[in-house]
Tab-separated table of C-alpha atoms in Angstrom:
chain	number	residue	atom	x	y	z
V	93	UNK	CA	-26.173	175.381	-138.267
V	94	UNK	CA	-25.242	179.021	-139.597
V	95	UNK	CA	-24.268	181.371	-137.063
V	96	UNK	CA	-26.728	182.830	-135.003
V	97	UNK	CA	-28.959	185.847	-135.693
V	98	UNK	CA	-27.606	185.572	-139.318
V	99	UNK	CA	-30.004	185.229	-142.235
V	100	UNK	CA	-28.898	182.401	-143.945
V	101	UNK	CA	-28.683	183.394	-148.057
V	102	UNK	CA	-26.289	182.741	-150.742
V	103	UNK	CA	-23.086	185.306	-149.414
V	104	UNK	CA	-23.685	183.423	-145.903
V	105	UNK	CA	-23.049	179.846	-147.559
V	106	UNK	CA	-20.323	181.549	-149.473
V	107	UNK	CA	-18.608	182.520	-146.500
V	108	UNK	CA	-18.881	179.082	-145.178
V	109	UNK	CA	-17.416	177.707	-147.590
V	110	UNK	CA	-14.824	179.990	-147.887
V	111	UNK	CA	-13.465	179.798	-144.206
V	112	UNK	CA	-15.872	177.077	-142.419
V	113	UNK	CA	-14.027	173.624	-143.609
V	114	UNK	CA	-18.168	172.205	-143.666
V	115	UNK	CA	-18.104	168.354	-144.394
V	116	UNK	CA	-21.588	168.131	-143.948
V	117	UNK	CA	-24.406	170.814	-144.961
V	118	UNK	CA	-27.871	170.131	-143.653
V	119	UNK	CA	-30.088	172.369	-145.287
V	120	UNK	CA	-33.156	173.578	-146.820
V	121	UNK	CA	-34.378	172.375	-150.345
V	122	UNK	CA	-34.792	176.419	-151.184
V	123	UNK	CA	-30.999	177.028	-150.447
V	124	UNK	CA	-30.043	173.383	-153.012
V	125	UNK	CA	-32.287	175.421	-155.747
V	126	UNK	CA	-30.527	178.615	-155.528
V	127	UNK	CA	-27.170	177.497	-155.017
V	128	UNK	CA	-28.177	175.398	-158.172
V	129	UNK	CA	-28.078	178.686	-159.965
V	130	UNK	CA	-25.102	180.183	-158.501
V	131	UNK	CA	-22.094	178.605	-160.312
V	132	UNK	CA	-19.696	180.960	-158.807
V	133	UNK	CA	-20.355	178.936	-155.718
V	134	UNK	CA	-20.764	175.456	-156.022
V	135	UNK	CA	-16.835	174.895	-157.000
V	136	UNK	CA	-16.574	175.842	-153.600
V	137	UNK	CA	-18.877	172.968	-152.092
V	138	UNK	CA	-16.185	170.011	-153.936
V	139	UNK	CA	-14.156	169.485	-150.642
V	140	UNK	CA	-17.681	168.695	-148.938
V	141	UNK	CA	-18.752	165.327	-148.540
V	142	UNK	CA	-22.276	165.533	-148.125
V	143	UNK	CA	-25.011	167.869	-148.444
V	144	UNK	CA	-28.473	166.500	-146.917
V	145	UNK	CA	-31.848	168.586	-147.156
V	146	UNK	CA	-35.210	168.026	-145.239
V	147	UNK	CA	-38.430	170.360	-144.200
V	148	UNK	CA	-40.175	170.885	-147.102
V	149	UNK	CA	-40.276	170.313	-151.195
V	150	UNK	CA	-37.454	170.021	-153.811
V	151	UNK	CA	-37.153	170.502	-156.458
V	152	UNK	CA	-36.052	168.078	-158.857
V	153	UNK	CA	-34.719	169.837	-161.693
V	154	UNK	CA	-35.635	168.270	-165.346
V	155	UNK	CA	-33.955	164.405	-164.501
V	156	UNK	CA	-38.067	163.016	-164.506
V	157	UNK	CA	-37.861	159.237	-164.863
V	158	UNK	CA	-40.743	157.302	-167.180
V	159	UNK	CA	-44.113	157.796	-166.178
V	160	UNK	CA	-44.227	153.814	-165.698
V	161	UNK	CA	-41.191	153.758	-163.231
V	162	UNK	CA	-42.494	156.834	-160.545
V	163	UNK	CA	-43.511	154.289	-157.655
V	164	UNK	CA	-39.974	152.543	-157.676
V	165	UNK	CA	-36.790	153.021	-155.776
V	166	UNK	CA	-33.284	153.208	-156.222
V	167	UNK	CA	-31.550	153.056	-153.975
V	168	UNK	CA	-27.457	154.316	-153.209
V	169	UNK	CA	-25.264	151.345	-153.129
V	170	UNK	CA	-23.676	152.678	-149.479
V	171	UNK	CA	-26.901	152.035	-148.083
V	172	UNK	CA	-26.122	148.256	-148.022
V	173	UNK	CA	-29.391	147.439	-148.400
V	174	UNK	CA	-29.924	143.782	-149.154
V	175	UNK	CA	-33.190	141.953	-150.745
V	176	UNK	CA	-33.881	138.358	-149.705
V	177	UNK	CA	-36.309	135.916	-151.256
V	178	UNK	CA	-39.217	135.273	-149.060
V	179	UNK	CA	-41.430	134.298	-151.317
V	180	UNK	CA	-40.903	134.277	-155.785
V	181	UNK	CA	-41.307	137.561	-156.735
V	182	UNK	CA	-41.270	139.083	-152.868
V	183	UNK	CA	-37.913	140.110	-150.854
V	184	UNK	CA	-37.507	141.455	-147.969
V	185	UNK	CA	-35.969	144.293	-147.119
V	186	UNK	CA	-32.514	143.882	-144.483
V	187	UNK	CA	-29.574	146.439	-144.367
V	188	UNK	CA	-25.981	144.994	-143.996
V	189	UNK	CA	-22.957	146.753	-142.214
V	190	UNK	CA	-19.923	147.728	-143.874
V	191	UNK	CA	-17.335	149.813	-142.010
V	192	UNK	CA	-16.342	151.539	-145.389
V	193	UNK	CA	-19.974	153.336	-145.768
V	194	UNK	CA	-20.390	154.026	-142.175
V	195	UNK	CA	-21.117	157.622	-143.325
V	196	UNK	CA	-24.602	156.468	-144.895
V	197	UNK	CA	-25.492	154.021	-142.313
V	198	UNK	CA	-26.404	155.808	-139.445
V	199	UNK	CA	-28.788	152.600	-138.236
V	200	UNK	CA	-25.749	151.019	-137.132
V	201	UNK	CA	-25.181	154.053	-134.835
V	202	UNK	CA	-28.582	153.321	-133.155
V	203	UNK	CA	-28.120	149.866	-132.993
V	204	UNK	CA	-23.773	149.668	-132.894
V	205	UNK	CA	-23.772	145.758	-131.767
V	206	UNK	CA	-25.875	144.738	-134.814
V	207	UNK	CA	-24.267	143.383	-137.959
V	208	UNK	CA	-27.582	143.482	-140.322
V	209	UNK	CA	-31.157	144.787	-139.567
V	210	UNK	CA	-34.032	143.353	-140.984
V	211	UNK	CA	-36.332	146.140	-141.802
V	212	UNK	CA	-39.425	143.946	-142.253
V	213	UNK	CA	-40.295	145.888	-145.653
V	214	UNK	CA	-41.602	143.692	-148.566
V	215	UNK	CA	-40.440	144.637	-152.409
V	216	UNK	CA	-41.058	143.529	-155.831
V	217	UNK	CA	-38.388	143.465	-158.932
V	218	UNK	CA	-38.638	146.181	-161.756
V	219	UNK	CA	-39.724	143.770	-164.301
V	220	UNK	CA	-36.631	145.273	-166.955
V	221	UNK	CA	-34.302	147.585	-164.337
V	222	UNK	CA	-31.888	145.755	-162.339
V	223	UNK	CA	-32.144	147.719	-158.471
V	224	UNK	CA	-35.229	149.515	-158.869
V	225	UNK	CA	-37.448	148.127	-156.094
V	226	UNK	CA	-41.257	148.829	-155.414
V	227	UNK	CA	-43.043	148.842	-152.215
V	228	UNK	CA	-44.924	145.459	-151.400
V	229	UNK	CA	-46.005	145.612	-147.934
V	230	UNK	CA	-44.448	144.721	-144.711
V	231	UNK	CA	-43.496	140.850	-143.851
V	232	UNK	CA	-45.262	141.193	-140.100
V	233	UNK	CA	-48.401	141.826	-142.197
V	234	UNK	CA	-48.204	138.884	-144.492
V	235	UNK	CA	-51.604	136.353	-144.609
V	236	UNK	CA	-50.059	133.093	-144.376
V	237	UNK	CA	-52.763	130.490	-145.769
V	238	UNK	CA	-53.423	127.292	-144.890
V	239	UNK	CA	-51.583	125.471	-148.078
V	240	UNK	CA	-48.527	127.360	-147.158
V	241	UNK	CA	-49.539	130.275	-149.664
V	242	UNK	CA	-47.927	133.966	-148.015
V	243	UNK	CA	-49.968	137.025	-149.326
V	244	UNK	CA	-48.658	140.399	-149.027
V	245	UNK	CA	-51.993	142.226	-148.521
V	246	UNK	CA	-51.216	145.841	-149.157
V	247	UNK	CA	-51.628	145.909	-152.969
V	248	UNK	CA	-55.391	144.199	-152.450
V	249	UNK	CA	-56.046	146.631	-149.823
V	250	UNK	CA	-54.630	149.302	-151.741
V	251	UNK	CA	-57.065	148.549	-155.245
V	252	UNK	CA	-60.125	147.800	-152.978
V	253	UNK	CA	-59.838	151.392	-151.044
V	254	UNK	CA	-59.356	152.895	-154.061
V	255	UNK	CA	-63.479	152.104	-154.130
V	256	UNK	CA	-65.306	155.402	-153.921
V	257	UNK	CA	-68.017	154.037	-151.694
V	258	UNK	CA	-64.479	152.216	-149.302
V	259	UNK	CA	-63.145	154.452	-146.622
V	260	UNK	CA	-60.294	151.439	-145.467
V	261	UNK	CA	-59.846	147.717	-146.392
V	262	UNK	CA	-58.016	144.343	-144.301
V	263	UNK	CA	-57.301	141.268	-145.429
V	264	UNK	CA	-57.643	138.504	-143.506
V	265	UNK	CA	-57.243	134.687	-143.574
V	266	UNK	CA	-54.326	132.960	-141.403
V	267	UNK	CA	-54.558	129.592	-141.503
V	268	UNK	CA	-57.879	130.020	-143.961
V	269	UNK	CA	-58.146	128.005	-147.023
V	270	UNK	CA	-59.083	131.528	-148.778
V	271	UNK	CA	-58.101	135.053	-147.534
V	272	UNK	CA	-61.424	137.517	-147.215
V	273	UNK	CA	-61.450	141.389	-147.028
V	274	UNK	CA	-62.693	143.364	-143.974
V	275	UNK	CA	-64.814	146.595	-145.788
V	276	UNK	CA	-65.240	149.530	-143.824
V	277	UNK	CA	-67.743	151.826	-145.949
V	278	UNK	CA	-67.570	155.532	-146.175
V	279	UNK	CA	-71.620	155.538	-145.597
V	280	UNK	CA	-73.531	152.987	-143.434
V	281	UNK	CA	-74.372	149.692	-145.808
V	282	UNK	CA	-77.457	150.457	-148.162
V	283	UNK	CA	-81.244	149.077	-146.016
V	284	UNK	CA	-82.467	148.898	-150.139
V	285	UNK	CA	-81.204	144.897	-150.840
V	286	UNK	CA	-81.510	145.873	-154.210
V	287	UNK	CA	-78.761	148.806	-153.601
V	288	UNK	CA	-76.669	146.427	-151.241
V	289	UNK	CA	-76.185	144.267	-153.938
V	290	UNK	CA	-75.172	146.707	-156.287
V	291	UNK	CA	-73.135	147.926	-154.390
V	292	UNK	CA	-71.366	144.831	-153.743
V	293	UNK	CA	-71.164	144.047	-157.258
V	294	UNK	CA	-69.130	147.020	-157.546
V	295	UNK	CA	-67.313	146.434	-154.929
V	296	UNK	CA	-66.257	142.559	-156.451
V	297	UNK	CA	-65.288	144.337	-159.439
V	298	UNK	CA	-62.465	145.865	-157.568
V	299	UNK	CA	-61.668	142.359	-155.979
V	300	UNK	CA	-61.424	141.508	-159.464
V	301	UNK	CA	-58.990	143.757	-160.772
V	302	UNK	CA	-56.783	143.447	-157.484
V	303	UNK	CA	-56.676	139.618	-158.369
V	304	UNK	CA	-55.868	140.148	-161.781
V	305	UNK	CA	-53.310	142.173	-160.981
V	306	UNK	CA	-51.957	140.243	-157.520
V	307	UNK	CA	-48.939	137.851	-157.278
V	308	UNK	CA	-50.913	135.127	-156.863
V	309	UNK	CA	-53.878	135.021	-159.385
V	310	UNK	CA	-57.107	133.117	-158.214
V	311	UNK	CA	-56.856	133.432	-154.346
V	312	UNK	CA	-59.505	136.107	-153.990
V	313	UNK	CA	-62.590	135.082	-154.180
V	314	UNK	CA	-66.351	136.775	-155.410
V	315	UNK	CA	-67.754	135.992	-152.075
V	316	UNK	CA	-65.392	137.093	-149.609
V	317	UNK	CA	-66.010	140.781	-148.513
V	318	UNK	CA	-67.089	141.326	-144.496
V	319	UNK	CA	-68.920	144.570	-144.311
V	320	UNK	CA	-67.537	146.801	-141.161
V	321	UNK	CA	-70.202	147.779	-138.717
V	322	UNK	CA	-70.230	151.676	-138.681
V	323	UNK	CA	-70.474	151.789	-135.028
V	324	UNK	CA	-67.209	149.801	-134.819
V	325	UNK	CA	-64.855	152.173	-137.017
V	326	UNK	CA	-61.573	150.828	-137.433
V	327	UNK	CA	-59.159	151.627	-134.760
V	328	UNK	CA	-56.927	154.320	-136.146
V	329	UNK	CA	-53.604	156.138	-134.982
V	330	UNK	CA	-53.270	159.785	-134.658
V	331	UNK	CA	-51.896	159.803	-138.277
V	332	UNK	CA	-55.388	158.008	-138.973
V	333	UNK	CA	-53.472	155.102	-140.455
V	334	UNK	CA	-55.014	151.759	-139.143
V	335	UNK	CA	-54.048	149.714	-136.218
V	336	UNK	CA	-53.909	146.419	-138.328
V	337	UNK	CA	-53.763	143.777	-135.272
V	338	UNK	CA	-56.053	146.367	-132.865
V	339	UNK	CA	-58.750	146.297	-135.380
V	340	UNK	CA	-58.468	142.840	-136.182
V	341	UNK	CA	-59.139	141.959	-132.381
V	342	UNK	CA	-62.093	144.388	-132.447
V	343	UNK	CA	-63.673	142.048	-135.600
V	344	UNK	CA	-62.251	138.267	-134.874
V	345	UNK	CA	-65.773	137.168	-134.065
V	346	UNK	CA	-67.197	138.376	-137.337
V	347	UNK	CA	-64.547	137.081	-138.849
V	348	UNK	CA	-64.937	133.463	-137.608
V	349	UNK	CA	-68.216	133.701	-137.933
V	350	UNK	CA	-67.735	134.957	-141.955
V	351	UNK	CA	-65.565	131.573	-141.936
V	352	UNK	CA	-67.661	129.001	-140.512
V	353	UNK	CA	-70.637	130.296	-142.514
V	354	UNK	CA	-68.408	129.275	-145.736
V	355	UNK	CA	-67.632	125.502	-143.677
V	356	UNK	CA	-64.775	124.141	-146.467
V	357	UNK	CA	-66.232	125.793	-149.556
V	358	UNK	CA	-63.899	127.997	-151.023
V	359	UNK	CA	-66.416	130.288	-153.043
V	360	UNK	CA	-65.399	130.943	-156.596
V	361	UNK	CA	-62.614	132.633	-157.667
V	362	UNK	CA	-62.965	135.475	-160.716
């Protein structure tokens, strides 16, 4: 923090640097883009060891990676982050402690008798870059089928919300010989049968293209969507994410019902 009553520009950071000894700067992404443009300065930042920046945008400068790689991460070797098989093509996410980068670790400050962490955060290999990671789900949400099979669901759920006529999507299917897909519409269900079923049909297109495109090709089945009732909306936080397990609870009996209405057929995969 800059001293009080002070408005914080480029001749204040200046002056820190000059006469403050800073190791750490904690600023805002405006102050990064100016002092980007003020090479008078920045010599005078080399005997810092860190400069973090939070609150709002930043810009990025004209380093833009390949359209195809924008949804994965790399991350900083200190971070000690470690990816473990859990299933072929899936690791898990678990951070490691080593004294030497206890600068970057600051979990093991929260949690100082711990030597790793398991973060419980699913990722997929780049297919070409070696430690470029994208986001798969989270392990405490995995569908673990009856023949053993674990599905991550958030890619499925992802492709089916993308839907203009789905507000949210679950899977479900523990123990199931098949997982199925909890819809909750963004308008009550069509009364017209001849609109349901279009609707529907649209609707299995998108299962379709999130089985194409899933880990495990040929699990999701045409007949396996469970309409949400509109007076039981899915139980939300105040972010409006969804309470996964709460809204599950809400629906188990339509979901065993949906199951024992299929007894041990399958239904037919795409």
């Amino acid at each position: 923090m800059g001293p009080a009553g002070v408005t914080p520009n480029l001749s204040l950071f200046q002056s820190l640097a000059d006469y403050g000894k800073v190791d750490i700067w904690f600023v805002l992404p405006q102050y990064v883009n100016e002092l980007g443009q003020a090479p008078e300065i920045l010599p005078k930042l080399r005997s810092s060891k860190l400069m973090a920046v939070a609150g709002e945008g930043f810009l990025t400068g004209n380093l833009i990676v390949d359209r195809d790689n924008f949804l994965y991460f790399a991350f900083h070797p200190y971070s000690g982050f470690d990816f473990r098989e859990v299933e072929p093509g899936v690791y898990e996410h678990w951070v490691v402690r080593n004294e030497k980068w206890s600068l970057f670790q600051g979990i093991f400050h929260t949690f100082p008798d711990a030597q790793e962490i398991n973060l419980k955060d699913l990722y997929a290999k780049h297919p070409t870059k070696p430690d470029h990671w994208l986001y798969w789900g989270r392990s405490d949400d995995i569908i673990a089928l009856a023949d053993g099979i674990k599905i991550s669901p958030s890619h499925v759920e992802a492709t089916i919300s993308a839907h203009p006529s789905v507000n949210e999507c679950l899977m479900v299917g523990t123990g199931q010989k098949f997982p199925a897909l909890l819809v909750e519409l963004n308008d009550p269900k069509p009364s017209d049968p001849t609109a349901l079923e279009q609707l529907l049909a649209t609707i299995q297109r998108q299962i379709q293209k999130a089985d194409n495109s899933s880990l495990y090709r040929g699990y999701l089945h045409n007949d396996c969507i469970i309409l949400a009732d509109p007076k039981r909306p899915f139980v939300r936080t105040d972010k409006l994410t969804v309470k996964r397990q709460q809204t599950l609870t809400l629906y188990q009996q339509d979901i065993e019902r949906f199951y024992v209405s299929r007894g041990d057929e399958a239904g037919w995969a795409f």
